[in-house]
mmCIF file of C-alpha atoms in Angstrom:
data_model
loop_
_atom_site.group_PDB
_atom_site.id
_atom_site.type_symbol
_atom_site.label_atom_id
_atom_site.label_comp_id
_atom_site.label_asym_id
_atom_site.label_seq_id
_atom_site.Cartn_x
_atom_site.Cartn_y
_atom_site.Cartn_z
ATOM 1 C CA UNK A 1 -37.908 -49.464 12.692
ATOM 2 C CA UNK A 2 -35.203 -47.641 10.436
ATOM 3 C CA UNK A 3 -36.649 -44.041 11.268
ATOM 4 C CA UNK A 4 -36.426 -44.678 14.994
ATOM 5 C CA UNK A 5 -32.789 -46.060 14.674
ATOM 6 C CA UNK A 6 -31.796 -42.916 13.013
ATOM 7 C CA UNK A 7 -33.389 -40.693 15.263
ATOM 8 C CA UNK A 8 -31.682 -42.496 18.290
ATOM 9 C CA UNK A 9 -28.396 -42.138 16.414
ATOM 10 C CA UNK A 10 -28.893 -38.469 15.725
ATOM 11 C CA UNK A 11 -29.840 -37.845 19.357
ATOM 12 C CA UNK A 12 -26.633 -39.746 20.662
ATOM 13 C CA UNK A 13 -24.566 -37.946 18.279
ATOM 14 C CA UNK A 14 -25.629 -34.492 19.148
ATOM 15 C CA UNK A 15 -25.390 -35.230 23.004
ATOM 16 C CA UNK A 16 -21.724 -36.527 22.492
ATOM 17 C CA UNK A 17 -20.984 -33.414 20.113
ATOM 18 C CA UNK A 18 -22.410 -30.743 22.091
ATOM 19 C CA UNK A 19 -19.739 -30.091 24.551
ATOM 20 C CA UNK A 20 -16.817 -29.729 22.071
ATOM 21 C CA UNK A 21 -19.123 -27.416 19.972
ATOM 22 C CA UNK A 22 -19.715 -25.013 22.913
ATOM 23 C CA UNK A 23 -15.767 -24.918 23.703
ATOM 24 C CA UNK A 24 -15.235 -23.789 20.077
ATOM 25 C CA UNK A 25 -17.432 -20.970 19.928
ATOM 26 C CA UNK A 26 -14.612 -18.119 20.214
ATOM 27 C CA UNK A 27 -11.319 -19.773 19.029
ATOM 28 C CA UNK A 28 -8.143 -17.773 19.203
ATOM 29 C CA UNK A 29 -5.143 -18.384 16.818
ATOM 30 C CA UNK A 30 -2.701 -20.746 17.985
ATOM 31 C CA UNK A 31 0.629 -21.905 16.998
ATOM 32 C CA UNK A 32 2.300 -25.292 17.834
ATOM 33 C CA UNK A 33 6.047 -25.188 18.881
ATOM 34 C CA UNK A 34 8.544 -28.008 19.999
ATOM 35 C CA UNK A 35 11.797 -27.144 21.687
ATOM 36 C CA UNK A 36 14.516 -29.648 22.369
ATOM 37 C CA UNK A 37 17.807 -29.024 24.397
ATOM 38 C CA UNK A 38 20.914 -30.976 23.382
ATOM 39 C CA UNK A 39 23.442 -30.394 26.064
ATOM 40 C CA UNK A 40 26.015 -32.617 24.243
ATOM 41 C CA UNK A 41 25.635 -30.688 20.752
ATOM 42 C CA UNK A 42 25.085 -27.443 22.622
ATOM 43 C CA UNK A 43 22.167 -26.533 20.470
ATOM 44 C CA UNK A 44 18.352 -25.732 20.786
ATOM 45 C CA UNK A 45 16.158 -27.137 18.255
ATOM 46 C CA UNK A 46 12.960 -25.466 17.596
ATOM 47 C CA UNK A 47 10.203 -27.240 15.597
ATOM 48 C CA UNK A 48 7.220 -25.205 14.340
ATOM 49 C CA UNK A 49 4.577 -27.715 14.192
ATOM 50 C CA UNK A 50 1.512 -25.649 12.460
ATOM 51 C CA UNK A 51 -1.051 -23.162 13.332
ATOM 52 C CA UNK A 52 -4.953 -23.276 13.754
ATOM 53 C CA UNK A 53 -7.868 -20.834 13.828
ATOM 54 C CA UNK A 54 -6.190 -18.178 11.803
ATOM 55 C CA UNK A 55 -8.166 -15.360 10.103
ATOM 56 C CA UNK A 56 -8.949 -15.881 6.495
ATOM 57 C CA UNK A 57 -8.972 -11.980 5.523
ATOM 58 C CA UNK A 58 -7.533 -8.627 6.692
ATOM 59 C CA UNK A 59 -10.195 -5.908 5.897
ATOM 60 C CA UNK A 60 -11.464 -6.733 2.491
ATOM 61 C CA UNK A 61 -8.395 -8.464 1.342
ATOM 62 C CA UNK A 62 -8.044 -12.229 1.509
ATOM 63 C CA UNK A 63 -4.908 -14.049 2.845
ATOM 64 C CA UNK A 64 -2.705 -15.693 0.531
ATOM 65 C CA UNK A 65 -0.338 -17.655 2.979
ATOM 66 C CA UNK A 66 1.120 -17.829 6.345
ATOM 67 C CA UNK A 67 4.746 -17.575 7.461
ATOM 68 C CA UNK A 68 6.340 -17.934 11.075
ATOM 69 C CA UNK A 69 9.497 -16.204 12.113
ATOM 70 C CA UNK A 70 11.382 -17.704 15.156
ATOM 71 C CA UNK A 71 13.888 -15.780 17.361
ATOM 72 C CA UNK A 72 16.056 -16.504 20.304
ATOM 73 C CA UNK A 73 16.065 -13.513 22.844
ATOM 74 C CA UNK A 74 18.468 -12.277 23.887
ATOM 75 C CA UNK A 75 20.505 -13.339 20.355
ATOM 76 C CA UNK A 76 20.843 -12.401 16.887
ATOM 77 C CA UNK A 77 19.874 -15.818 15.209
ATOM 78 C CA UNK A 78 16.320 -15.904 13.576
ATOM 79 C CA UNK A 79 14.651 -18.090 11.148
ATOM 80 C CA UNK A 80 11.719 -18.072 8.851
ATOM 81 C CA UNK A 81 9.434 -21.024 7.663
ATOM 82 C CA UNK A 82 8.104 -21.342 3.995
ATOM 83 C CA UNK A 83 4.951 -19.787 3.271
ATOM 84 C CA UNK A 84 1.785 -22.238 3.541
ATOM 85 C CA UNK A 85 -1.461 -21.569 1.546
ATOM 86 C CA UNK A 86 -3.663 -23.353 4.153
ATOM 87 C CA UNK A 87 -6.235 -22.467 6.650
ATOM 88 C CA UNK A 88 -4.694 -24.772 9.288
ATOM 89 C CA UNK A 89 -0.921 -24.813 7.760
ATOM 90 C CA UNK A 90 1.539 -27.521 9.172
ATOM 91 C CA UNK A 91 5.167 -26.983 8.665
ATOM 92 C CA UNK A 92 6.926 -29.520 11.052
ATOM 93 C CA UNK A 93 10.137 -27.613 10.122
ATOM 94 C CA UNK A 94 13.144 -27.582 12.529
ATOM 95 C CA UNK A 95 15.493 -24.822 13.248
ATOM 96 C CA UNK A 96 18.752 -25.175 15.115
ATOM 97 C CA UNK A 97 20.184 -22.185 17.623
ATOM 98 C CA UNK A 98 23.670 -22.673 18.558
ATOM 99 C CA UNK A 99 24.392 -22.240 22.111
ATOM 100 C CA UNK A 100 28.059 -21.991 21.918
ATOM 101 C CA UNK A 101 29.687 -18.431 22.423
ATOM 102 C CA UNK A 102 33.088 -17.643 21.295
ATOM 103 C CA UNK A 103 35.061 -15.246 23.455
ATOM 104 C CA UNK A 104 38.451 -13.795 22.659
ATOM 105 C CA UNK A 105 41.178 -13.702 25.215
ATOM 106 C CA UNK A 106 44.761 -12.625 25.139
ATOM 107 C CA UNK A 107 47.456 -13.419 22.609
ATOM 108 C CA UNK A 108 44.718 -14.002 20.080
ATOM 109 C CA UNK A 109 43.113 -17.183 21.726
ATOM 110 C CA UNK A 110 39.616 -17.793 21.683
ATOM 111 C CA UNK A 111 37.432 -19.858 24.243
ATOM 112 C CA UNK A 112 34.088 -21.526 23.526
ATOM 113 C CA UNK A 113 31.553 -21.068 26.297
ATOM 114 C CA UNK A 114 27.960 -22.825 26.146
ATOM 115 C CA UNK A 115 25.333 -20.492 26.906
ATOM 116 C CA UNK A 116 23.025 -21.348 29.823
ATOM 117 C CA UNK A 117 19.293 -21.796 29.565
ATOM 118 C CA UNK A 118 17.287 -20.267 32.116
ATOM 119 C CA UNK A 119 13.966 -18.464 32.384
ATOM 120 C CA UNK A 120 15.451 -15.087 31.304
ATOM 121 C CA UNK A 121 15.826 -16.363 27.841
ATOM 122 C CA UNK A 122 12.775 -16.806 25.505
ATOM 123 C CA UNK A 123 11.778 -18.052 22.012
ATOM 124 C CA UNK A 124 9.456 -15.846 20.446
ATOM 125 C CA UNK A 125 7.446 -17.103 17.367
ATOM 126 C CA UNK A 126 5.598 -14.392 15.390
ATOM 127 C CA UNK A 127 3.017 -15.497 12.714
ATOM 128 C CA UNK A 128 2.384 -13.211 9.494
ATOM 129 C CA UNK A 129 -0.380 -13.317 7.046
ATOM 130 C CA UNK A 130 0.800 -12.553 3.349
ATOM 131 C CA UNK A 131 -2.360 -11.076 1.681
ATOM 132 C CA UNK A 132 -3.296 -11.370 -1.848
ATOM 133 C CA UNK A 133 -1.916 -9.047 -4.718
ATOM 134 C CA UNK A 134 -4.780 -8.785 -7.037
ATOM 135 C CA UNK A 135 -4.519 -5.067 -7.635
ATOM 136 C CA UNK A 136 -0.895 -5.320 -8.571
ATOM 137 C CA UNK A 137 -1.817 -8.198 -11.073
ATOM 138 C CA UNK A 138 -4.587 -6.071 -12.581
ATOM 139 C CA UNK A 139 -2.184 -3.084 -13.067
ATOM 140 C CA UNK A 140 0.309 -5.491 -14.895
ATOM 141 C CA UNK A 141 -2.384 -6.443 -17.176
ATOM 142 C CA UNK A 142 -3.429 -2.921 -17.807
ATOM 143 C CA UNK A 143 0.389 -1.996 -18.676
ATOM 144 C CA UNK A 144 0.638 -5.012 -20.898
ATOM 145 C CA UNK A 145 -2.459 -4.031 -22.760
ATOM 146 C CA UNK A 146 -1.233 -0.450 -23.038
ATOM 147 C CA UNK A 147 2.188 -1.623 -24.327
ATOM 148 C CA UNK A 148 0.776 -4.090 -26.965
ATOM 149 C CA UNK A 149 -0.668 -1.551 -29.336
ATOM 150 C CA UNK A 150 2.561 0.435 -29.257
ATOM 151 C CA UNK A 151 4.526 -2.418 -30.380
ATOM 152 C CA UNK A 152 2.143 -3.079 -33.368
ATOM 153 C CA UNK A 153 2.064 0.756 -34.383
ATOM 154 C CA UNK A 154 6.030 0.347 -34.397
ATOM 155 C CA UNK A 155 5.705 -2.655 -36.635
ATOM 156 C CA UNK A 156 3.224 -0.911 -38.928
ATOM 157 C CA UNK A 157 5.181 2.359 -38.775
ATOM 158 C CA UNK A 158 8.547 0.613 -39.421
ATOM 159 C CA UNK A 159 7.642 0.592 -43.220
ATOM 160 C CA UNK A 160 7.448 4.428 -43.616
ATOM 161 C CA UNK A 161 11.187 5.194 -43.874
ATOM 162 C CA UNK A 162 13.566 2.498 -43.979
ATOM 163 C CA UNK A 163 16.904 4.359 -43.529
ATOM 164 C CA UNK A 164 16.004 6.966 -40.805
ATOM 165 C CA UNK A 165 13.957 4.746 -38.356
ATOM 166 C CA UNK A 166 16.101 1.893 -38.460
ATOM 167 C CA UNK A 167 19.391 3.958 -38.005
ATOM 168 C CA UNK A 168 18.002 5.995 -35.269
ATOM 169 C CA UNK A 169 16.808 2.905 -33.469
ATOM 170 C CA UNK A 170 20.030 1.148 -33.798
ATOM 171 C CA UNK A 171 22.101 4.067 -32.527
ATOM 172 C CA UNK A 172 19.681 4.514 -29.432
ATOM 173 C CA UNK A 173 20.214 0.753 -28.773
ATOM 174 C CA UNK A 174 23.899 0.560 -28.916
ATOM 175 C CA UNK A 175 24.060 3.818 -26.453
ATOM 176 C CA UNK A 176 21.826 1.842 -24.165
ATOM 177 C CA UNK A 177 23.864 -1.082 -24.352
ATOM 178 C CA UNK A 178 26.885 0.723 -23.562
ATOM 179 C CA UNK A 179 25.516 2.716 -20.560
ATOM 180 C CA UNK A 180 23.934 -0.718 -19.113
ATOM 181 C CA UNK A 181 27.637 -2.350 -19.551
ATOM 182 C CA UNK A 182 29.325 0.449 -17.661
ATOM 183 C CA UNK A 183 26.595 1.787 -15.249
ATOM 184 C CA UNK A 184 23.316 0.151 -15.189
ATOM 185 C CA UNK A 185 23.761 -3.516 -14.436
ATOM 186 C CA UNK A 186 24.206 -3.646 -10.803
ATOM 187 C CA UNK A 187 21.896 -0.764 -10.024
ATOM 188 C CA UNK A 188 19.054 -2.261 -11.983
ATOM 189 C CA UNK A 189 19.416 -5.380 -10.138
ATOM 190 C CA UNK A 190 19.621 -3.674 -6.835
ATOM 191 C CA UNK A 191 16.474 -1.690 -7.757
ATOM 192 C CA UNK A 192 14.526 -4.881 -8.681
ATOM 193 C CA UNK A 193 15.557 -6.714 -5.664
ATOM 194 C CA UNK A 194 14.518 -4.002 -3.334
ATOM 195 C CA UNK A 195 11.454 -3.251 -5.034
ATOM 196 C CA UNK A 196 10.396 -6.976 -4.655
ATOM 197 C CA UNK A 197 11.310 -6.873 -0.949
ATOM 198 C CA UNK A 198 9.194 -3.901 -0.221
ATOM 199 C CA UNK A 199 6.327 -5.420 -2.115
ATOM 200 C CA UNK A 200 6.613 -8.614 -0.200
ATOM 201 C CA UNK A 201 7.137 -6.604 3.132
ATOM 202 C CA UNK A 202 3.936 -4.448 2.343
ATOM 203 C CA UNK A 203 1.762 -7.456 1.897
ATOM 204 C CA UNK A 204 2.577 -8.755 5.428
ATOM 205 C CA UNK A 205 0.218 -8.406 8.337
ATOM 206 C CA UNK A 206 1.269 -9.607 11.866
ATOM 207 C CA UNK A 207 -1.373 -11.974 13.251
ATOM 208 C CA UNK A 208 0.291 -12.255 16.729
ATOM 209 C CA UNK A 209 3.040 -13.813 18.578
ATOM 210 C CA UNK A 210 3.942 -16.000 21.490
ATOM 211 C CA UNK A 211 6.723 -15.909 23.954
ATOM 212 C CA UNK A 212 7.953 -19.399 25.382
ATOM 213 C CA UNK A 213 10.601 -19.018 28.339
ATOM 214 C CA UNK A 214 13.544 -21.476 28.391
ATOM 215 C CA UNK A 215 12.851 -22.549 31.966
ATOM 216 C CA UNK A 216 14.322 -25.930 32.696
ATOM 217 C CA UNK A 217 10.868 -26.755 34.423
ATOM 218 C CA UNK A 218 9.364 -26.695 30.900
ATOM 219 C CA UNK A 219 11.731 -29.649 29.577
ATOM 220 C CA UNK A 220 9.977 -32.445 30.936
ATOM 221 C CA UNK A 221 9.701 -34.880 28.121
ATOM 222 C CA UNK A 222 12.374 -37.160 26.372
ATOM 223 C CA UNK A 223 12.202 -37.032 22.480
ATOM 224 C CA UNK A 224 11.455 -40.270 21.029
ATOM 225 C CA UNK A 225 14.296 -40.029 18.345
ATOM 226 C CA UNK A 226 17.163 -38.348 19.910
ATOM 227 C CA UNK A 227 21.084 -38.852 19.406
ATOM 228 C CA UNK A 228 21.971 -38.356 22.976
ATOM 229 C CA UNK A 229 20.310 -39.747 26.178
ATOM 230 C CA UNK A 230 20.717 -36.250 28.033
ATOM 231 C CA UNK A 231 18.397 -34.517 25.267
ATOM 232 C CA UNK A 232 15.260 -33.014 26.937
ATOM 233 C CA UNK A 233 12.130 -31.534 25.199
ATOM 234 C CA UNK A 234 9.071 -29.372 25.982
ATOM 235 C CA UNK A 235 6.831 -31.661 23.612
ATOM 236 C CA UNK A 236 4.142 -30.337 21.728
ATOM 237 C CA UNK A 237 3.089 -26.844 22.873
ATOM 238 C CA UNK A 238 0.042 -24.910 21.553
ATOM 239 C CA UNK A 239 0.269 -21.406 22.378
ATOM 240 C CA UNK A 240 -2.258 -18.479 21.589
ATOM 241 C CA UNK A 241 -1.093 -15.720 19.336
ATOM 242 C CA UNK A 242 -1.383 -12.421 21.324
ATOM 243 C CA UNK A 243 -1.145 -8.744 19.767
ATOM 244 C CA UNK A 244 2.456 -7.540 19.782
ATOM 245 C CA UNK A 245 2.822 -5.100 22.738
ATOM 246 C CA UNK A 246 5.001 -2.049 22.345
ATOM 247 C CA UNK A 247 7.273 -2.752 25.271
ATOM 248 C CA UNK A 248 6.805 0.741 26.983
ATOM 249 C CA UNK A 249 7.992 0.787 30.362
ATOM 250 C CA UNK A 250 6.132 2.049 33.454
ATOM 251 C CA UNK A 251 3.089 0.780 35.224
ATOM 252 C CA UNK A 252 0.550 3.319 33.689
ATOM 253 C CA UNK A 253 2.063 3.302 30.279
ATOM 254 C CA UNK A 254 1.983 -0.519 29.775
ATOM 255 C CA UNK A 255 -1.615 -0.494 29.136
ATOM 256 C CA UNK A 256 -1.788 -0.426 25.283
ATOM 257 C CA UNK A 257 -3.812 2.220 23.578
ATOM 258 C CA UNK A 258 -6.291 1.221 21.118
ATOM 259 C CA UNK A 259 -5.751 4.221 18.923
ATOM 260 C CA UNK A 260 -2.040 4.168 18.969
ATOM 261 C CA UNK A 261 0.948 5.939 20.613
ATOM 262 C CA UNK A 262 3.867 8.123 19.652
ATOM 263 C CA UNK A 263 7.352 8.436 21.273
ATOM 264 C CA UNK A 264 8.141 12.586 21.408
ATOM 265 C CA UNK A 265 10.979 14.317 22.550
ATOM 266 C CA UNK A 266 10.682 17.949 23.893
ATOM 267 C CA UNK A 267 13.735 20.048 24.354
ATOM 268 C CA UNK A 268 14.040 23.740 25.211
ATOM 269 C CA UNK A 269 17.231 25.117 23.844
ATOM 270 C CA UNK A 270 19.349 27.775 25.723
ATOM 271 C CA UNK A 271 19.175 31.268 24.932
ATOM 272 C CA UNK A 272 21.634 33.894 25.321
ATOM 273 C CA UNK A 273 19.890 36.207 27.683
ATOM 274 C CA UNK A 274 18.832 33.887 30.473
ATOM 275 C CA UNK A 275 17.112 30.331 30.944
ATOM 276 C CA UNK A 276 13.643 31.770 30.517
ATOM 277 C CA UNK A 277 14.066 33.650 27.290
ATOM 278 C CA UNK A 278 15.794 33.026 24.000
ATOM 279 C CA UNK A 279 16.199 29.804 22.328
ATOM 280 C CA UNK A 280 13.735 27.444 20.811
ATOM 281 C CA UNK A 281 11.156 24.803 21.960
ATOM 282 C CA UNK A 282 11.598 21.781 19.740
ATOM 283 C CA UNK A 283 9.350 18.950 19.672
ATOM 284 C CA UNK A 284 10.496 15.700 17.475
ATOM 285 C CA UNK A 285 9.037 12.728 16.681
ATOM 286 C CA UNK A 286 10.843 9.247 17.155
ATOM 287 C CA UNK A 287 8.373 6.219 16.613
ATOM 288 C CA UNK A 288 4.743 5.140 16.285
ATOM 289 C CA UNK A 289 3.057 2.352 18.058
ATOM 290 C CA UNK A 290 -0.371 1.215 16.736
ATOM 291 C CA UNK A 291 -2.557 -1.524 17.956
ATOM 292 C CA UNK A 292 -3.487 -4.485 15.430
ATOM 293 C CA UNK A 293 -7.108 -3.523 15.933
ATOM 294 C CA UNK A 294 -6.609 -0.036 14.562
ATOM 295 C CA UNK A 295 -4.687 -1.136 11.711
ATOM 296 C CA UNK A 296 -7.144 -3.607 10.765
ATOM 297 C CA UNK A 297 -9.866 -1.088 10.993
ATOM 298 C CA UNK A 298 -8.345 1.502 8.711
ATOM 299 C CA UNK A 299 -6.930 -1.168 6.417
ATOM 300 C CA UNK A 300 -10.407 -1.966 5.580
ATOM 301 C CA UNK A 301 -11.098 1.526 4.422
ATOM 302 C CA UNK A 302 -8.620 0.815 1.818
ATOM 303 C CA UNK A 303 -6.764 4.082 2.842
ATOM 304 C CA UNK A 304 -3.331 5.559 3.970
ATOM 305 C CA UNK A 305 -2.333 7.205 7.282
ATOM 306 C CA UNK A 306 -0.268 10.310 8.214
ATOM 307 C CA UNK A 307 0.847 12.123 11.355
ATOM 308 C CA UNK A 308 0.710 15.804 11.648
ATOM 309 C CA UNK A 309 2.246 18.161 14.459
ATOM 310 C CA UNK A 310 1.206 21.778 14.608
ATOM 311 C CA UNK A 311 2.535 24.837 16.573
ATOM 312 C CA UNK A 312 -0.325 26.812 17.872
ATOM 313 C CA UNK A 313 0.310 30.181 19.122
ATOM 314 C CA UNK A 314 -2.693 32.294 20.623
ATOM 315 C CA UNK A 315 -5.217 30.024 18.734
ATOM 316 C CA UNK A 316 -3.305 30.572 15.322
ATOM 317 C CA UNK A 317 -1.038 27.831 13.518
ATOM 318 C CA UNK A 318 2.444 29.200 12.994
ATOM 319 C CA UNK A 319 4.149 26.230 11.750
ATOM 320 C CA UNK A 320 3.494 22.269 11.175
ATOM 321 C CA UNK A 321 4.927 19.241 10.000
ATOM 322 C CA UNK A 322 3.159 16.660 8.075
ATOM 323 C CA UNK A 323 4.491 13.079 7.373
ATOM 324 C CA UNK A 324 4.152 11.178 4.212
ATOM 325 C CA UNK A 325 1.343 8.693 3.929
ATOM 326 C CA UNK A 326 1.951 5.286 5.004
ATOM 327 C CA UNK A 327 -0.071 1.879 5.088
ATOM 328 C CA UNK A 328 -1.607 0.886 8.323
ATOM 329 C CA UNK A 329 1.358 -0.594 10.359
ATOM 330 C CA UNK A 330 1.982 -1.806 13.970
ATOM 331 C CA UNK A 331 5.387 0.190 14.356
ATOM 332 C CA UNK A 332 7.155 2.686 12.261
ATOM 333 C CA UNK A 333 10.258 4.756 12.785
ATOM 334 C CA UNK A 334 10.920 8.615 11.942
ATOM 335 C CA UNK A 335 13.839 10.615 11.681
ATOM 336 C CA UNK A 336 13.908 13.131 14.680
ATOM 337 C CA UNK A 337 16.007 15.419 12.834
ATOM 338 C CA UNK A 338 13.183 16.045 10.111
ATOM 339 C CA UNK A 339 10.026 14.835 11.849
ATOM 340 C CA UNK A 340 9.996 18.129 14.197
ATOM 341 C CA UNK A 341 8.093 21.501 14.855
ATOM 342 C CA UNK A 342 9.880 24.475 16.495
ATOM 343 C CA UNK A 343 8.270 27.164 18.537
ATOM 344 C CA UNK A 344 10.246 30.457 19.014
ATOM 345 C CA UNK A 345 11.100 31.809 22.734
ATOM 346 C CA UNK A 346 12.163 35.381 22.087
ATOM 347 C CA UNK A 347 11.210 36.811 25.524
ATOM 348 C CA UNK A 348 10.202 35.561 29.010
ATOM 349 C CA UNK A 349 6.514 34.494 28.941
ATOM 350 C CA UNK A 350 6.357 34.003 25.177
ATOM 351 C CA UNK A 351 5.551 30.099 25.530
ATOM 352 C CA UNK A 352 2.570 30.862 27.898
ATOM 353 C CA UNK A 353 0.144 30.880 24.771
ATOM 354 C CA UNK A 354 1.940 28.202 22.816
ATOM 355 C CA UNK A 355 1.054 24.498 22.649
ATOM 356 C CA UNK A 356 1.711 21.746 20.277
ATOM 357 C CA UNK A 357 -1.142 19.541 18.543
ATOM 358 C CA UNK A 358 -0.354 16.131 17.497
ATOM 359 C CA UNK A 359 -2.834 14.310 15.012
ATOM 360 C CA UNK A 360 -3.343 10.788 13.750
ATOM 361 C CA UNK A 361 -5.243 10.837 10.484
ATOM 362 C CA UNK A 362 -6.556 8.011 7.940
ATOM 363 C CA UNK A 363 -7.312 9.161 4.386
ATOM 364 C CA UNK A 364 -9.226 6.714 2.098
ATOM 365 C CA UNK A 365 -8.823 6.653 -1.639
ATOM 366 C CA UNK A 366 -11.792 8.959 -2.247
ATOM 367 C CA UNK A 367 -9.948 11.369 -0.190
ATOM 368 C CA UNK A 368 -12.248 11.253 3.032
ATOM 369 C CA UNK A 369 -10.133 12.006 6.199
ATOM 370 C CA UNK A 370 -10.996 10.117 9.259
ATOM 371 C CA UNK A 371 -9.527 11.275 12.413
ATOM 372 C CA UNK A 372 -7.906 8.358 14.445
ATOM 373 C CA UNK A 373 -6.717 10.476 17.473
ATOM 374 C CA UNK A 374 -5.103 13.599 18.763
ATOM 375 C CA UNK A 375 -3.744 15.064 22.015
ATOM 376 C CA UNK A 376 -2.203 18.579 23.060
ATOM 377 C CA UNK A 377 1.123 19.436 24.765
ATOM 378 C CA UNK A 378 0.948 22.628 26.601
ATOM 379 C CA UNK A 379 1.177 24.665 29.722
ATOM 380 C CA UNK A 380 -2.597 24.335 30.459
ATOM 381 C CA UNK A 381 -3.055 20.624 29.830
ATOM 382 C CA UNK A 382 -2.853 18.190 32.526
ATOM 383 C CA UNK A 383 -1.779 14.403 32.940
ATOM 384 C CA UNK A 384 1.140 13.183 31.013
ATOM 385 C CA UNK A 385 1.152 15.725 28.317
ATOM 386 C CA UNK A 386 1.523 18.769 30.645
ATOM 387 C CA UNK A 387 4.176 16.925 32.740
ATOM 388 C CA UNK A 388 6.535 16.636 29.766
ATOM 389 C CA UNK A 389 5.862 20.491 29.009
ATOM 390 C CA UNK A 390 6.775 21.208 32.647
ATOM 391 C CA UNK A 391 9.979 19.106 32.738
ATOM 392 C CA UNK A 392 11.259 20.405 29.363
ATOM 393 C CA UNK A 393 10.921 24.149 30.497
ATOM 394 C CA UNK A 394 12.524 23.299 33.891
ATOM 395 C CA UNK A 395 15.386 21.371 32.342
ATOM 396 C CA UNK A 396 16.803 23.666 29.608
ATOM 397 C CA UNK A 397 18.965 21.745 27.080
ATOM 398 C CA UNK A 398 17.884 18.294 28.036
ATOM 399 C CA UNK A 399 15.508 16.297 25.658
ATOM 400 C CA UNK A 400 12.515 14.925 27.698
ATOM 401 C CA UNK A 401 11.350 11.800 26.036
ATOM 402 C CA UNK A 402 8.009 10.080 26.686
ATOM 403 C CA UNK A 403 5.321 7.988 25.083
ATOM 404 C CA UNK A 404 2.152 9.779 24.558
ATOM 405 C CA UNK A 405 -1.179 8.088 23.883
ATOM 406 C CA UNK A 406 -4.016 9.395 21.348
ATOM 407 C CA UNK A 407 -7.356 10.247 22.593
#
């Protein structure tokens, strides 16, 4: 009888649990947001409830904690939650966005106007994963081990000559104190703060973001604990976290490339002789956009990445530019004044055999190079690559800026 009851209980439980188990096979990362609008206080209260189905690791590195950044667009105000070291973090942290805009008028007077809430304004919540920092802890231990024997040696060696060693050490210490008093205090503090900020930023990885339009149709609930009767709320919203898009305009260019995209400017400087000869053809790099999938793949290789632009004239590389190595990232800016290559145009028809080659390469710690993607901009290339070349030659002196995808 007991075995029969156990079998019936297991069969019934499996029948009831089978449907939710089927739904949770492929779970996407989600974030919980609640937005309340208070017309009397002229504020927008955004509460970050929590997140679920988050990734446990990125490549071979485990996730230490999670952080959510909330921003009102358009607007300059943005807030960030505290870090949570949980697989299903719960914050329940509220952030207040003021909806009052102060406008200056004549005679030094100012007027406060409430900003309207409509579908053209958004709340964007971005979730970041903070990775563990085990390699840094290991290096600190090694450095401490290296410094410890020197301290012991200094203690032992201090007995050799009492007068010379102590006097020189005291002179050096007094000099260092004087220099630190006049020059070194503020610079050391700034250097330490910037170094810590860079370390914290390098450890962050973007899990995804969600966008909630402030459409009045979404505010359908009344908050249970509210100061005013006119307060309205969206209730608890659980939104999936999507990869951050690059925001490129254009119907064809909106499709995100898995390997990455770069924003390039091509300009033909005007020569002294005529429009077709003289001057230079300059290709400059502005920005890089990489997909999260590519970033995670190459981060698992424990390597770094770099970009290379080359000028190829009749099958021979005449000039090239190579960026510094950087960790896999979603977005990165470059200085167009330095990130550039130049092709000379001394006579008419000199650019017929010239082309630009742009490469995106990943290099691991062992020195092995893995090509991510490349493309060529030149006269005999079709598609968007050839179109940018033709427009630059047709309009001397104008910068033709376009987003180009790696193949």
